[in-house]
Coordinates of C-alpha atoms and ligand atoms in Angstrom, one line a residue:
M19 CA 0.0 0.0 0.0
S20 CA 1.3 3.4 -0.9
D21 CA 2.0 6.2 1.6
W22 CA -1.1 8.3 0.6
S23 CA 0.1 11.3 2.7
K24 CA 2.6 12.2 0.0
F25 CA 0.0 12.7 -2.7
Q26 CA -2.0 15.7 -3.7
A27 CA -5.7 16.0 -3.0
E28 CA -6.6 15.3 -6.7
T29 CA -4.7 12.0 -6.5
L30 CA -6.3 11.0 -3.2
A31 CA -9.8 11.7 -4.6
A32 CA -9.3 10.0 -8.0
Q33 CA -8.4 6.7 -6.4
A34 CA -10.4 7.1 -3.1
L35 CA -7.1 6.6 -1.2
G36 CA -6.4 3.5 -3.3
L37 CA -9.3 1.5 -2.0
I38 CA -9.5 -2.0 -3.3
D39 CA -11.6 -4.9 -2.2
E40 CA -9.1 -7.2 -0.5
A41 CA -11.4 -10.2 -0.7
S42 CA -12.0 -10.1 -4.5
G43 CA -9.2 -7.8 -5.8
A44 CA -11.9 -5.5 -7.3
I45 CA -10.5 -2.0 -7.7
I46 CA -13.9 -0.6 -6.7
P47 CA -14.9 -1.2 -3.1
A48 CA -17.8 -3.4 -2.1
I49 CA -21.0 -2.1 -0.6
H50 CA -21.7 -3.6 2.8
P51 CA -25.4 -3.8 3.5
S52 CA -25.0 -6.0 6.6
T53 CA -26.8 -4.6 9.7
T54 CA -24.7 -6.7 12.1
Y55 CA -21.2 -8.2 12.6
L56 CA -20.1 -11.6 13.8
R57 CA -19.1 -11.8 17.4
D58 CA -15.9 -13.7 18.4
P59 CA -16.3 -17.1 20.3
D60 CA -15.0 -15.3 23.4
N61 CA -17.9 -12.8 23.1
G62 CA -15.6 -9.9 21.9
Y63 CA -15.6 -7.9 18.7
R64 CA -12.0 -8.0 17.7
R65 CA -12.7 -6.6 14.2
G66 CA -14.1 -3.5 15.9
R67 CA -17.6 -3.5 14.4
I68 CA -20.7 -4.4 16.3
Y69 CA -23.9 -3.0 14.7
A70 CA -24.5 -1.0 11.6
R71 CA -26.1 2.1 13.2
A72 CA -22.5 2.9 14.4
D73 CA -20.2 0.8 12.3
N74 CA -20.1 0.1 8.6
P75 CA -17.1 -0.5 6.3
T76 CA -18.8 1.5 3.5
F77 CA -19.1 4.6 5.8
E78 CA -15.4 4.2 6.6
Q79 CA -14.4 4.4 2.9
A80 CA -16.2 7.7 2.2
G81 CA -15.3 9.1 5.7
A82 CA -11.6 8.3 5.3
L83 CA -11.4 10.0 1.9
L84 CA -13.2 13.1 3.1
T85 CA -10.9 13.3 6.2
A86 CA -7.9 13.3 3.9
L87 CA -9.4 15.9 1.6
E88 CA -10.2 18.2 4.5
G89 CA -6.9 17.5 6.3
G90 CA -8.8 16.5 9.5
A91 CA -8.6 13.7 12.1
D92 CA -12.0 12.0 11.6
S93 CA -15.3 12.3 9.7
L94 CA -18.9 11.3 10.3
L95 CA -21.5 10.7 7.7
F96 CA -25.2 11.7 8.3
A97 CA -28.5 11.1 6.5
S98 CA -28.5 14.8 5.3
G99 CA -26.6 18.0 5.7
M100 CA -29.3 19.2 8.2
A101 CA -28.7 16.1 10.3
A102 CA -24.9 16.9 10.3
A103 CA -25.3 20.6 11.1
T104 CA -27.9 20.0 13.9
A105 CA -25.7 17.3 15.5
V106 CA -23.1 20.0 16.2
F107 CA -25.6 22.1 18.2
L108 CA -27.3 19.1 19.9
A109 CA -23.8 18.2 21.3
L110 CA -23.9 21.5 23.2
S111 CA -25.9 22.0 26.4
P112 CA -29.1 23.9 27.0
G113 CA -28.2 27.5 28.1
D114 CA -25.1 27.6 25.9
H115 CA -24.6 30.8 23.8
V116 CA -23.9 30.4 20.1
V117 CA -23.1 32.9 17.4
V118 CA -24.5 32.3 13.9
P119 CA -24.6 34.3 10.7
K120 CA -27.4 36.5 9.6
V121 CA -27.0 35.2 6.0
M122 CA -27.0 31.4 5.8
Y123 CA -28.8 28.3 4.4
W124 CA -32.4 29.1 5.2
A125 CA -33.6 25.8 6.5
F126 CA -30.8 25.7 9.0
R127 CA -31.5 29.3 10.0
A128 CA -35.1 28.3 10.6
W129 CA -34.0 25.3 12.8
L130 CA -31.8 27.5 14.9
H131 CA -34.6 30.0 15.5
E132 CA -37.3 27.4 16.1
T133 CA -35.9 24.2 17.5
A134 CA -32.5 25.2 18.9
T135 CA -33.9 28.2 20.9
H136 CA -36.8 26.0 22.1
W137 CA -34.3 23.4 23.3
G138 CA -32.5 26.1 25.3
L139 CA -29.6 27.4 23.2
R140 CA -29.1 31.1 23.2
V141 CA -28.8 31.9 19.5
E142 CA -27.3 35.2 18.5
E143 CA -27.2 36.3 14.8
V144 CA -24.4 38.5 13.6
D145 CA -23.1 39.8 10.3
T146 CA -20.1 37.5 10.2
T147 CA -18.5 39.5 7.4
D148 CA -17.9 42.2 10.1
L149 CA -15.1 41.2 12.5
D150 CA -16.1 43.9 15.0
A151 CA -19.6 42.6 15.1
V152 CA -18.4 39.0 15.7
R153 CA -16.0 40.3 18.4
S154 CA -18.7 42.1 20.3
A155 CA -21.2 39.2 20.0
L156 CA -18.7 36.8 21.7
R157 CA -19.2 36.3 25.4
P158 CA -16.0 34.8 26.9
G159 CA -16.9 31.8 29.0
E160 CA -20.5 31.7 27.7
T161 CA -20.2 31.4 24.0
R162 CA -19.5 27.7 23.1
L163 CA -19.7 27.8 19.4
V164 CA -19.4 30.1 16.4
W165 CA -21.0 28.9 13.1
L166 CA -20.0 30.2 9.7
E167 CA -21.1 29.6 6.2
S168 CA -18.7 30.9 3.5
P169 CA -19.6 31.8 0.8
A170 CA -23.0 32.1 2.4
N171 CA -26.3 31.2 0.7
P172 CA -27.6 33.0 -1.4
L173 CA -25.8 36.3 -1.3
W174 CA -22.4 34.6 -1.3
S175 CA -20.9 36.8 1.4
V176 CA -17.5 35.7 2.5
S177 CA -16.4 35.5 6.1
D178 CA -12.8 35.5 7.4
I179 CA -12.4 31.9 8.8
A180 CA -8.9 32.4 10.1
A181 CA -9.7 35.7 11.9
I182 CA -12.9 34.4 13.4
A183 CA -11.3 31.1 14.5
D184 CA -8.8 33.2 16.4
L185 CA -11.6 35.4 18.0
A186 CA -13.7 32.3 18.9
H187 CA -10.7 30.5 20.5
R188 CA -9.8 33.5 22.6
A189 CA -13.3 33.6 23.9
G190 CA -13.2 29.8 24.7
A191 CA -15.5 28.9 21.8
R192 CA -15.2 26.4 19.0
L193 CA -15.6 27.3 15.3
A194 CA -17.6 25.2 12.9
V195 CA -17.8 26.1 9.2
D196 CA -20.5 25.0 6.6
S197 CA -18.1 24.7 3.6
T198 CA -20.7 23.2 1.3
V199 CA -20.3 25.9 -1.3
A200 CA -16.5 26.3 -1.1
T201 CA -15.8 22.5 -1.1
P202 CA -12.4 21.2 -0.1
V203 CA -11.2 22.1 -3.7
F204 CA -11.2 25.8 -2.8
T205 CA -11.1 26.1 1.0
R206 CA -9.9 23.9 3.8
P207 CA -11.3 25.5 6.9
L208 CA -9.4 23.2 9.3
D209 CA -6.1 24.5 7.9
L210 CA -7.4 28.1 8.7
G211 CA -8.1 27.2 12.3
A212 CA -11.7 25.9 12.3
D213 CA -12.5 23.0 14.6
I214 CA -15.2 21.3 12.6
V215 CA -16.1 21.5 8.9
M216 CA -19.6 20.5 7.7
H217 CA -20.9 19.7 4.2
S218 CA -24.2 19.1 2.7
A219 CA -22.8 16.2 0.7
T220 CA -26.0 16.3 -1.3
K221 CA -24.3 19.1 -3.2
Y222 CA -20.8 19.1 -4.6
L223 CA -19.2 16.2 -2.7
N224 CA -21.6 13.7 -4.3
G225 CA -22.3 16.0 -7.2
H226 CA -24.9 14.1 -9.2
S227 CA -28.2 15.1 -7.5
D228 CA -28.8 11.5 -6.6
V229 CA -27.9 11.3 -2.9
V230 CA -29.0 13.2 0.2
A231 CA -26.1 13.2 2.7
G232 CA -24.3 15.3 5.3
T233 CA -20.8 15.2 6.7
L234 CA -18.7 16.5 9.6
T235 CA -14.9 16.5 9.8
T236 CA -13.0 17.3 13.0
A237 CA -9.6 18.8 13.4
K238 CA -9.1 16.7 16.5
Q239 CA -10.7 13.7 18.3
D240 CA -11.7 15.3 21.5
E241 CA -14.6 15.0 24.0
F242 CA -16.8 17.4 21.9
W243 CA -16.3 15.1 18.9
A244 CA -17.2 12.1 21.0
R245 CA -20.5 13.8 22.0
I246 CA -21.3 14.6 18.3
R247 CA -20.7 10.9 17.4
Q248 CA -23.0 10.0 20.3
V249 CA -25.7 12.3 18.8
L250 CA -25.3 10.5 15.4
V251 CA -25.4 7.0 16.8
R252 CA -28.2 7.6 19.4
H253 CA -30.4 9.7 17.2
G254 CA -29.7 7.3 14.4
G255 CA -29.6 9.7 11.5
I256 CA -27.0 7.7 9.7
L257 CA -26.4 7.5 5.9
G258 CA -27.4 4.2 4.2
P259 CA -24.5 2.1 2.8
F260 CA -25.7 2.5 -0.8
E261 CA -25.6 6.3 -0.4
A262 CA -22.2 6.2 1.3
W263 CA -20.9 4.2 -1.6
L264 CA -22.3 6.7 -4.1
L265 CA -20.8 9.5 -2.1
Q266 CA -17.3 8.0 -2.3
R267 CA -17.8 7.5 -6.1
G268 CA -18.9 11.1 -6.5
M269 CA -15.9 12.4 -4.5
R270 CA -13.5 10.8 -7.0
T271 CA -14.4 13.4 -9.7
L272 CA -14.8 16.3 -7.2
F273 CA -11.8 18.3 -8.4
V274 CA -12.6 18.2 -12.2
R275 CA -16.3 18.9 -11.6
V276 CA -15.9 21.7 -9.2
K277 CA -13.0 23.4 -11.1
A278 CA -14.9 23.2 -14.4
A279 CA -18.1 24.5 -12.9
A280 CA -16.3 27.4 -11.2
A281 CA -14.6 28.4 -14.4
S282 CA -18.0 28.6 -16.1
A283 CA -19.4 30.5 -13.2
Q284 CA -16.6 33.1 -13.4
R285 CA -17.3 33.5 -17.2
L286 CA -21.1 33.8 -16.6
A287 CA -20.6 36.3 -13.8
E288 CA -18.5 38.5 -16.0
R289 CA -20.9 38.3 -18.9
L290 CA -24.0 38.9 -16.7
A291 CA -22.3 41.9 -15.0
A292 CA -22.4 43.6 -18.4
H293 CA -26.1 42.6 -19.2
G294 CA -28.6 45.4 -19.5
K295 CA -31.4 43.5 -17.7
V296 CA -29.2 42.7 -14.6
S297 CA -28.7 45.3 -11.9
A298 CA -26.2 43.3 -9.8
V299 CA -24.2 40.0 -10.0
L300 CA -23.3 38.5 -6.6
Y301 CA -20.2 36.4 -7.1
P302 CA -17.0 36.4 -5.0
G303 CA -14.9 36.1 -8.2
L304 CA -15.9 39.6 -9.4
P305 CA -13.4 42.3 -8.4
G306 CA -16.2 44.7 -7.4
F307 CA -17.8 42.2 -5.0
P308 CA -17.4 43.3 -1.3
G309 CA -15.8 40.0 -0.2
H310 CA -13.6 39.6 -3.3
D311 CA -10.2 40.4 -1.7
L312 CA -10.8 38.1 1.3
A313 CA -12.1 35.4 -1.0
A314 CA -8.9 35.8 -3.2
R315 CA -6.8 35.1 0.0
Q316 CA -9.0 32.4 1.6
M317 CA -10.2 30.4 -1.5
R318 CA -7.4 28.7 -3.4
G319 CA -7.7 28.6 -7.2
G320 CA -11.3 29.6 -7.7
F321 CA -14.4 31.2 -6.2
G322 CA -17.0 28.4 -6.5
A323 CA -19.8 27.8 -8.9
M324 CA -22.7 29.6 -7.1
L325 CA -23.8 33.1 -8.0
S326 CA -26.9 35.2 -7.8
I327 CA -28.2 37.9 -10.1
R328 CA -30.6 40.8 -9.4
V329 CA -33.0 41.5 -12.2
K330 CA -33.3 45.2 -12.9
A331 CA -37.1 45.2 -13.6
G332 CA -37.9 43.6 -10.2
E333 CA -39.6 40.6 -8.7
A334 CA -42.1 39.8 -11.5
A335 CA -39.3 40.0 -14.1
A336 CA -37.1 37.7 -11.9
I337 CA -39.9 35.1 -11.6
G338 CA -40.6 35.6 -15.4
T339 CA -36.9 34.9 -16.2
A340 CA -37.0 31.7 -14.3
A341 CA -40.2 30.8 -16.1
N342 CA -38.6 31.4 -19.5
V343 CA -35.4 29.4 -19.2
D344 CA -35.1 26.2 -21.2
L345 CA -31.6 24.7 -20.5
W346 CA -31.4 25.8 -16.9
K347 CA -33.6 23.7 -14.6
R348 CA -36.0 25.5 -12.2
A349 CA -35.3 23.6 -9.0
T350 CA -33.9 24.0 -5.5
S351 CA -30.5 22.6 -4.5
L352 CA -27.1 23.1 -6.0
G353 CA -23.8 21.5 -6.8
G354 CA -25.0 18.9 -9.4
V355 CA -23.8 18.5 -13.0
E356 CA -26.9 20.2 -14.3
S357 CA -27.4 23.9 -13.8
L358 CA -30.3 25.1 -11.6
I359 CA -32.1 28.4 -11.3
E360 CA -34.3 29.5 -8.4
H361 CA -36.2 32.5 -7.1
R362 CA -35.2 32.3 -3.5
A363 CA -37.4 34.9 -1.9
S364 CA -40.6 33.0 -2.7
I365 CA -39.0 29.8 -1.2
E366 CA -37.7 31.5 2.0
G367 CA -40.7 33.6 3.0
P368 CA -41.0 37.0 4.6
S369 CA -38.3 36.5 7.3
S370 CA -35.6 36.0 4.6
P371 CA -32.9 38.6 4.1
V372 CA -33.0 37.8 0.3
P373 CA -34.1 40.6 -2.1
S374 CA -37.2 39.7 -4.1
D375 CA -35.5 40.4 -7.5
L376 CA -32.8 37.8 -6.9
L377 CA -32.3 34.6 -8.8
R378 CA -29.8 32.0 -7.5
L379 CA -27.8 30.1 -10.1
S380 CA -26.0 26.8 -9.5
V381 CA -23.7 26.4 -12.4
G382 CA -23.2 22.9 -13.6
L383 CA -21.1 21.3 -16.4
E384 CA -22.8 22.5 -19.5
A385 CA -21.0 24.9 -21.9
A386 CA -20.9 28.3 -20.2
D387 CA -22.0 30.1 -23.4
D388 CA -25.0 27.8 -23.8
L389 CA -26.0 28.7 -20.2
F390 CA -25.5 32.4 -21.0
D391 CA -27.5 32.3 -24.2
D392 CA -30.4 30.6 -22.4
L393 CA -30.4 33.1 -19.6
D394 CA -30.0 36.0 -22.0
Q395 CA -33.1 35.1 -24.0
A396 CA -35.1 34.5 -20.7
L397 CA -34.1 37.9 -19.3
R398 CA -35.1 39.6 -22.6
R399 CA -38.4 37.9 -22.8
A400 CA -39.3 38.6 -19.2
G401 CA -38.3 42.2 -19.7
E402 CA -40.7 42.5 -22.7
R403 CA -43.6 41.4 -20.6
A404 CA -42.7 43.3 -17.4
Ligands
PLP501 C1 -28.3 22.1 1.1 C2 -27.5 22.8 2.2 C3 -27.6 22.4 3.5 C4 -28.6 21.3 4.0 O1 -28.2 20.1 3.5 P1 -29.2 18.9 3.2 O2 -28.3 17.8 2.7 O3 -30.2 19.4 2.2 O4 -29.9 18.5 4.5 C5 -26.9 23.1 4.5 N1 -26.0 24.1 4.1 C6 -25.9 24.4 2.8 C7 -24.9 25.5 2.4 C8 -26.6 23.8 1.8 O5 -26.5 24.2 0.5

């Protein structure tokens, strides 16, 4: 077996750490659907696996690859991104103070405001792009966790992971980062000082819009990580072995997919910024974007494949544009090979900070100019009617 630590991330991903099935010699690993494991004659479990809510060789394959890609100490796989994110908060104690972003994935924001506060967490929202605001929200000895999302849905604001890790640690808090949009291709939050990195693996990690999954990766195996593992195993929100297998398959092409999609997103953002029907393009790769300089430092080699546009003629024209596309698919979610468009305000409801003229674009692997042409005709037709 090679020493995999000497290889670059692309190599680790392409061969999934060189996994082969020892029993058959197959170069693609087996799927283990077994719910239970044989006990030794002396009643022990020398092979280390007891029951499949906690232990499964198929989880270990995907988890080990993700741990290597994030540069962490261990990973856990969950039934969804929401199950992964909520597990971090459920490992805290009622009464703990947590600092979360104002702009973030809306369903998780809703959970924090409804369930987490009901359960006794003191949840404080701040603009995490403003370091002074983060500093003054932290309460040394009371704040246990800071949560970041960067770039953050669906305005793509960028938060300074290294600076906030430092602030959080000085106050005695941990930092966890939802890195779904950045992916390990462009950002490794643990290298920047974060304690935990979370992914909705439903998105880029799997990448084919055919698995719902979530992951957490830790910088170190400590008592907090043990509590998170206990939440996973006791609540039982585990990933199925077939989904875990699809996830390791998807991660093998992570680098080529994400780099190609990000290059198209950059090209689209530049062309849309010059479009007469568009009042603003929100994309960290554009020099005029407020978080651009920070993104250029924090994200390595690209700015991701998510952007949003604001339609000059307003909400009706934005909804009309989404109605008029042909190639883009009108659907929620992101990070698949097919490009998706969505009017977010009508999904998120009145408490959302998202402007009503905004369309969120998840750029897939189609030719960038085909995507532009389709959006261009849709913007023009919507403009005619508005
Ligand atoms: C989709 C998403 C989630 C939630 O993940 P699910 O897999 O849908 O549960 C969390 N954060 C971000 C940034 C997402 O895009």
